[in-house]
Short mmCIF file of C-alpha atoms and ligand atoms in Angstrom, two decimals:
data_model
loop_
_atom_site.label_atom_id
_atom_site.label_comp_id
_atom_site.label_asym_id
_atom_site.label_seq_id
_atom_site.Cartn_x
_atom_site.Cartn_y
_atom_site.Cartn_z
CA MET A 1 -9.55 70.66 59.73
CA PRO A 2 -6.40 69.21 58.15
CA THR A 3 -6.85 66.33 55.67
CA PRO A 4 -4.35 63.78 54.26
CA GLU A 5 -3.84 66.29 51.44
CA SER A 6 -2.80 69.01 53.88
CA PRO A 7 0.91 69.75 53.95
CA ILE A 8 3.41 68.53 56.50
CA GLY A 9 5.23 71.44 58.14
CA VAL A 10 9.00 71.16 58.43
CA PHE A 11 10.75 73.74 60.56
CA ASP A 12 14.39 74.55 61.31
CA SER A 13 16.39 77.57 62.39
CA GLY A 14 17.70 77.69 58.83
CA ILE A 15 18.84 75.48 55.97
CA GLY A 16 19.82 72.47 58.12
CA GLY A 17 16.35 70.96 58.10
CA LEU A 18 16.74 70.41 54.35
CA SER A 19 18.73 67.31 55.31
CA VAL A 20 15.56 66.03 57.01
CA LEU A 21 13.28 67.20 54.21
CA GLN A 22 15.39 65.16 51.79
CA ALA A 23 14.71 62.05 53.87
CA LEU A 24 11.00 62.93 54.08
CA HIS A 25 10.78 63.28 50.29
CA ALA A 26 12.29 59.80 49.98
CA GLU A 27 10.05 58.20 52.62
CA LEU A 28 6.80 60.03 51.85
CA PRO A 29 7.08 61.13 48.21
CA HIS A 30 3.40 61.90 47.66
CA GLN A 31 2.91 64.41 50.46
CA ARG A 32 2.82 68.15 50.29
CA TYR A 33 5.35 70.03 52.41
CA VAL A 34 5.87 73.54 53.74
CA TYR A 35 9.47 74.18 54.77
CA LEU A 36 10.08 77.12 57.08
CA ALA A 37 13.64 78.33 57.67
CA ASP A 38 13.95 80.91 60.44
CA SER A 39 17.27 82.06 59.02
CA GLY A 40 16.63 85.68 59.97
CA HIS A 41 16.91 84.60 63.61
CA ALA A 42 19.49 81.81 63.31
CA PRO A 43 21.59 80.30 64.64
CA TYR A 44 19.65 79.06 67.64
CA GLY A 45 22.41 76.98 69.18
CA GLU A 46 24.19 79.76 71.03
CA ARG A 47 21.11 81.81 71.96
CA GLU A 48 19.14 82.01 75.19
CA PRO A 49 16.54 79.23 75.55
CA GLN A 50 13.74 81.83 75.63
CA HIS A 51 14.71 83.03 72.13
CA VAL A 52 14.47 79.48 70.82
CA ILE A 53 11.12 78.96 72.56
CA ASP A 54 9.64 82.20 71.20
CA ARG A 55 10.80 81.50 67.65
CA THR A 56 9.64 77.88 67.68
CA MET A 57 6.18 78.78 68.99
CA ALA A 58 5.82 81.56 66.38
CA ALA A 59 6.86 79.23 63.56
CA ALA A 60 4.49 76.47 64.67
CA GLU A 61 1.58 78.87 65.00
CA HIS A 62 2.24 80.25 61.53
CA LEU A 63 2.38 76.78 59.97
CA ILE A 64 -0.82 75.69 61.71
CA VAL A 65 -2.89 78.84 61.14
CA ARG A 66 -1.70 79.87 57.67
CA HIS A 67 -0.94 76.52 56.10
CA GLY A 68 -3.29 74.15 57.93
CA ILE A 69 -0.55 71.57 58.35
CA GLN A 70 -1.54 68.02 59.26
CA ALA A 71 1.73 67.30 61.12
CA LEU A 72 4.86 69.17 62.18
CA VAL A 73 8.45 67.96 61.95
CA VAL A 74 10.75 70.07 64.11
CA ALA A 75 13.84 69.45 61.97
CA CYS A 76 16.14 71.09 64.48
CA ASN A 77 17.80 69.37 67.42
CA THR A 78 18.13 72.63 69.32
CA ALA A 79 14.47 73.63 69.00
CA THR A 80 13.40 70.10 69.88
CA ALA A 81 15.64 69.99 72.94
CA ILE A 82 14.43 73.31 74.27
CA ALA A 83 10.84 73.68 73.12
CA ILE A 84 9.13 70.47 72.01
CA HIS A 85 7.47 69.86 75.38
CA LEU A 86 5.87 73.29 75.11
CA LEU A 87 4.65 72.58 71.58
CA ARG A 88 3.11 69.30 72.74
CA ALA A 89 1.32 71.10 75.57
CA GLU A 90 0.05 73.89 73.30
CA TYR A 91 -1.05 71.64 70.41
CA PRO A 92 -1.97 68.27 71.92
CA GLN A 93 -3.88 67.18 68.77
CA LEU A 94 -1.08 67.92 66.33
CA PRO A 95 1.04 64.96 65.19
CA LEU A 96 4.55 66.14 66.07
CA VAL A 97 8.01 64.71 65.45
CA GLY A 98 11.20 66.16 66.87
CA LEU A 99 14.86 65.39 66.42
CA GLU A 100 17.42 64.49 68.99
CA PRO A 101 21.05 63.49 68.61
CA ALA A 102 21.02 59.78 67.70
CA ILE A 103 23.20 58.70 70.61
CA LYS A 104 21.23 55.53 71.29
CA PRO A 105 21.78 53.97 67.84
CA ALA A 106 25.35 55.26 67.98
CA ALA A 107 26.01 53.46 71.29
CA GLN A 108 24.60 50.27 69.81
CA HIS A 109 26.78 50.66 66.75
CA SER A 110 30.08 51.50 68.45
CA ARG A 111 32.36 48.50 68.95
CA ASN A 112 34.83 50.54 70.98
CA ARG A 113 31.98 51.97 73.02
CA ARG A 114 33.37 55.44 72.37
CA VAL A 115 31.05 57.87 70.63
CA GLY A 116 31.69 61.47 69.61
CA VAL A 117 28.73 63.85 69.60
CA LEU A 118 28.86 67.04 67.53
CA ALA A 119 25.94 69.33 68.36
CA THR A 120 25.07 72.88 69.30
CA ARG A 121 25.77 74.20 72.76
CA GLY A 122 22.02 74.70 73.29
CA THR A 123 21.28 71.05 72.56
CA LEU A 124 24.08 69.68 74.74
CA GLN A 125 23.18 71.95 77.66
CA SER A 126 19.46 71.15 77.56
CA GLU A 127 17.71 69.14 80.23
CA LYS A 128 16.25 66.85 77.56
CA PHE A 129 19.71 65.90 76.34
CA ARG A 130 21.02 65.52 79.88
CA VAL A 131 18.33 62.92 80.60
CA LEU A 132 18.97 61.09 77.30
CA HIS A 133 22.71 61.03 77.95
CA ALA A 134 22.36 59.90 81.56
CA GLY A 135 20.15 56.98 80.49
CA LEU A 136 22.85 55.68 78.11
CA ALA A 137 25.96 56.44 80.15
CA GLN A 138 26.46 52.73 80.96
CA GLN A 139 26.41 51.71 77.33
CA ALA A 140 29.22 53.86 75.95
CA GLU A 141 31.44 56.81 76.70
CA PHE A 142 30.16 59.90 74.93
CA ILE A 143 32.55 62.70 74.06
CA LEU A 144 30.40 65.81 73.74
CA GLN A 145 31.63 68.59 71.50
CA PRO A 146 29.67 71.85 71.25
CA CYS A 147 30.32 73.35 67.82
CA ASP A 148 29.88 77.09 68.32
CA GLY A 149 29.69 78.96 65.05
CA LEU A 150 29.55 75.93 62.77
CA ALA A 151 25.82 76.01 61.98
CA GLY A 152 26.14 79.76 61.38
CA ALA A 153 29.02 79.23 58.95
CA ILE A 154 27.03 76.55 57.09
CA GLU A 155 24.06 78.91 57.02
CA ARG A 156 26.22 81.61 55.37
CA GLN A 157 28.01 79.03 53.17
CA ASP A 158 31.26 80.50 54.50
CA GLU A 159 33.59 77.79 53.24
CA GLU A 160 36.69 79.12 54.96
CA ARG A 161 35.02 79.26 58.36
CA ILE A 162 33.41 75.84 57.81
CA ALA A 163 36.85 74.40 57.06
CA THR A 164 38.44 75.96 60.16
CA LEU A 165 35.68 75.04 62.59
CA SER A 166 35.06 71.53 61.35
CA ALA A 167 38.79 70.76 61.58
CA GLN A 168 38.91 72.26 65.08
CA TYR A 169 35.90 70.38 66.43
CA THR A 170 36.70 67.00 64.94
CA ALA A 171 40.28 67.28 66.29
CA ALA A 172 38.91 68.16 69.72
CA LEU A 173 37.07 64.81 69.86
CA GLY A 174 40.44 63.04 70.12
CA PRO A 175 41.65 60.00 68.15
CA CYS A 176 39.04 58.61 65.76
CA GLY A 177 39.16 55.28 63.92
CA VAL A 178 38.56 51.61 64.52
CA ALA A 179 41.73 50.96 66.57
CA PRO A 180 40.97 50.05 70.19
CA GLY A 181 40.33 53.09 72.37
CA CYS A 182 39.43 55.35 69.44
CA ILE A 183 36.09 56.99 68.75
CA ASP A 184 34.61 54.79 66.02
CA THR A 185 31.17 56.43 65.81
CA VAL A 186 30.27 60.12 65.56
CA VAL A 187 26.77 61.53 65.93
CA LEU A 188 25.87 64.51 63.75
CA GLY A 189 23.60 66.08 66.37
CA CYS A 190 22.60 69.17 64.41
CA THR A 191 20.68 69.06 61.14
CA HIS A 192 23.10 71.50 59.53
CA TYR A 193 26.02 69.06 59.82
CA PRO A 194 24.87 66.42 57.30
CA LEU A 195 25.13 69.23 54.72
CA ILE A 196 28.92 69.13 55.22
CA ALA A 197 29.15 65.34 55.57
CA PRO A 198 31.82 64.91 52.86
CA ARG A 199 34.12 67.33 54.68
CA LEU A 200 33.50 65.63 58.03
CA ARG A 201 34.12 62.26 56.40
CA THR A 202 37.52 63.46 55.18
CA LEU A 203 38.42 64.77 58.63
CA LEU A 204 37.19 61.73 60.59
CA GLY A 205 38.56 59.14 58.20
CA PRO A 206 36.86 56.42 56.16
CA ASP A 207 36.22 53.96 58.98
CA VAL A 208 34.32 56.14 61.43
CA ALA A 209 30.54 55.75 61.30
CA MET A 210 28.63 59.02 61.06
CA ILE A 211 25.11 58.79 62.43
CA GLU A 212 22.36 61.29 61.76
CA SER A 213 18.63 61.33 62.26
CA GLY A 214 17.05 62.19 58.90
CA ALA A 215 15.92 58.72 57.80
CA PRO A 216 14.62 57.56 61.23
CA VAL A 217 12.71 60.83 61.61
CA ALA A 218 11.13 60.35 58.19
CA ARG A 219 10.06 56.82 59.19
CA GLN A 220 8.65 58.13 62.47
CA THR A 221 6.72 60.79 60.52
CA ARG A 222 5.15 58.07 58.39
CA ARG A 223 4.10 56.25 61.59
CA ILE A 224 2.38 59.24 63.16
CA LEU A 225 0.46 60.43 60.08
CA PRO A 226 -3.20 59.52 60.49
CA GLN A 227 -3.30 58.66 56.75
CA VAL A 228 -0.46 58.42 54.26
CA GLY A 229 -1.15 59.81 50.79
CA THR A 230 -0.02 57.46 48.02
CA GLU A 231 -1.14 59.25 44.89
CA GLY A 232 -1.14 62.99 45.49
CA THR A 233 0.99 65.36 43.46
CA PRO A 234 3.96 66.14 45.64
CA SER A 235 4.91 69.75 46.22
CA THR A 236 7.09 71.72 48.57
CA ARG A 237 6.80 75.41 49.38
CA TYR A 238 9.85 77.05 50.91
CA PHE A 239 9.73 80.07 53.21
CA THR A 240 12.50 81.94 54.96
CA THR A 241 12.66 84.80 57.44
CA GLY A 242 16.17 85.53 56.12
CA GLN A 243 17.79 85.81 52.70
CA ILE A 244 15.78 84.19 49.93
CA GLY A 245 18.93 83.48 47.93
CA ALA A 246 20.56 81.43 50.70
CA LEU A 247 17.65 79.00 51.12
CA GLN A 248 17.02 78.90 47.38
CA ALA A 249 20.63 77.96 46.63
CA ALA A 250 20.63 75.30 49.35
CA ALA A 251 17.25 73.85 48.34
CA ARG A 252 18.27 73.72 44.68
CA ARG A 253 21.54 72.09 45.59
CA TRP A 254 20.09 69.46 47.90
CA LEU A 255 16.53 68.89 46.77
CA GLU A 256 15.02 70.25 43.62
CA ALA A 257 16.52 72.22 40.80
CA ASP A 258 13.59 74.63 40.50
CA ALA A 259 12.86 75.25 44.20
CA ARG A 260 11.31 78.67 44.72
CA VAL A 261 11.57 80.46 48.04
CA GLU A 262 9.19 83.04 49.49
CA ASN A 263 9.99 85.59 52.13
CA LEU A 264 8.19 85.52 55.46
CA ASP A 265 8.01 88.01 58.30
CA LEU A 266 7.26 86.19 61.53
CA GLY A 267 7.84 89.25 63.70
N1 DGL B 1 19.87 72.95 62.80
C1 DGL B 1 19.79 73.14 64.20
C2 DGL B 1 19.98 71.87 65.00
O1 DGL B 1 19.67 70.80 64.51
C3 DGL B 1 20.38 74.32 64.88
C4 DGL B 1 21.45 75.11 64.31
C5 DGL B 1 21.45 76.47 64.96
O2 DGL B 1 20.57 77.25 64.62
O3 DGL B 1 22.31 76.71 65.82
O4 DGL B 1 20.37 71.90 66.13
#
């Protein structure tokens, strides 16, 4: 049985979930974490839903059986959109937090009531997102931009491709800024995108609000934990189904200088 000392599992298709892990470290600094990047099978955003379901279920099972996690954070909008209902059905006892594009806070924030949403195709095409979007359609106009290839380029740290795609997709949103009629709020609806926030900031301009889900998800995780550790020695183990070097470089850059990554074969 998991205890308050058991780790929290954090799962993403790749390195993007590190943006959520960073927020978790800040909100719950005394917990233990196991981060699982399924980089060998990423990106998820342009794959068939069944692929995302199979990978998400395999990752969750691994974290539960091998690491005895006390809670799972699905730090991936795409996996949440496509598979979280199946995870809830399979593991009804497991405290579970997912991520979805923060379009509700964005609608509340936008003065012009025009909100851009950058996300994967899989997220934007999902039934879960369709319902979320339909429920808020009266509050703001949402300009939805699927960003094919962008998470993959971030995953590979392919700076040239990141530059091309981020310029293309932010331009496709249309005029951004605080002037009337412009998009004044942009949702980063994929956990990979906060990792290129400075570039997006340059492209969108200084006045556009960029909204992501890391901090609210960390607060939600605190709420669902049966008991919050306050004194334990924090630790994070990192696993990847892809290249060790890629996750190690990203984790060292974003989180901890001496992060060590282990390889994992999830089948
Ligand atoms: N980081 C993921 C998300 O939040 C997905 C990126 C991908 O694998 O396409 O949607």
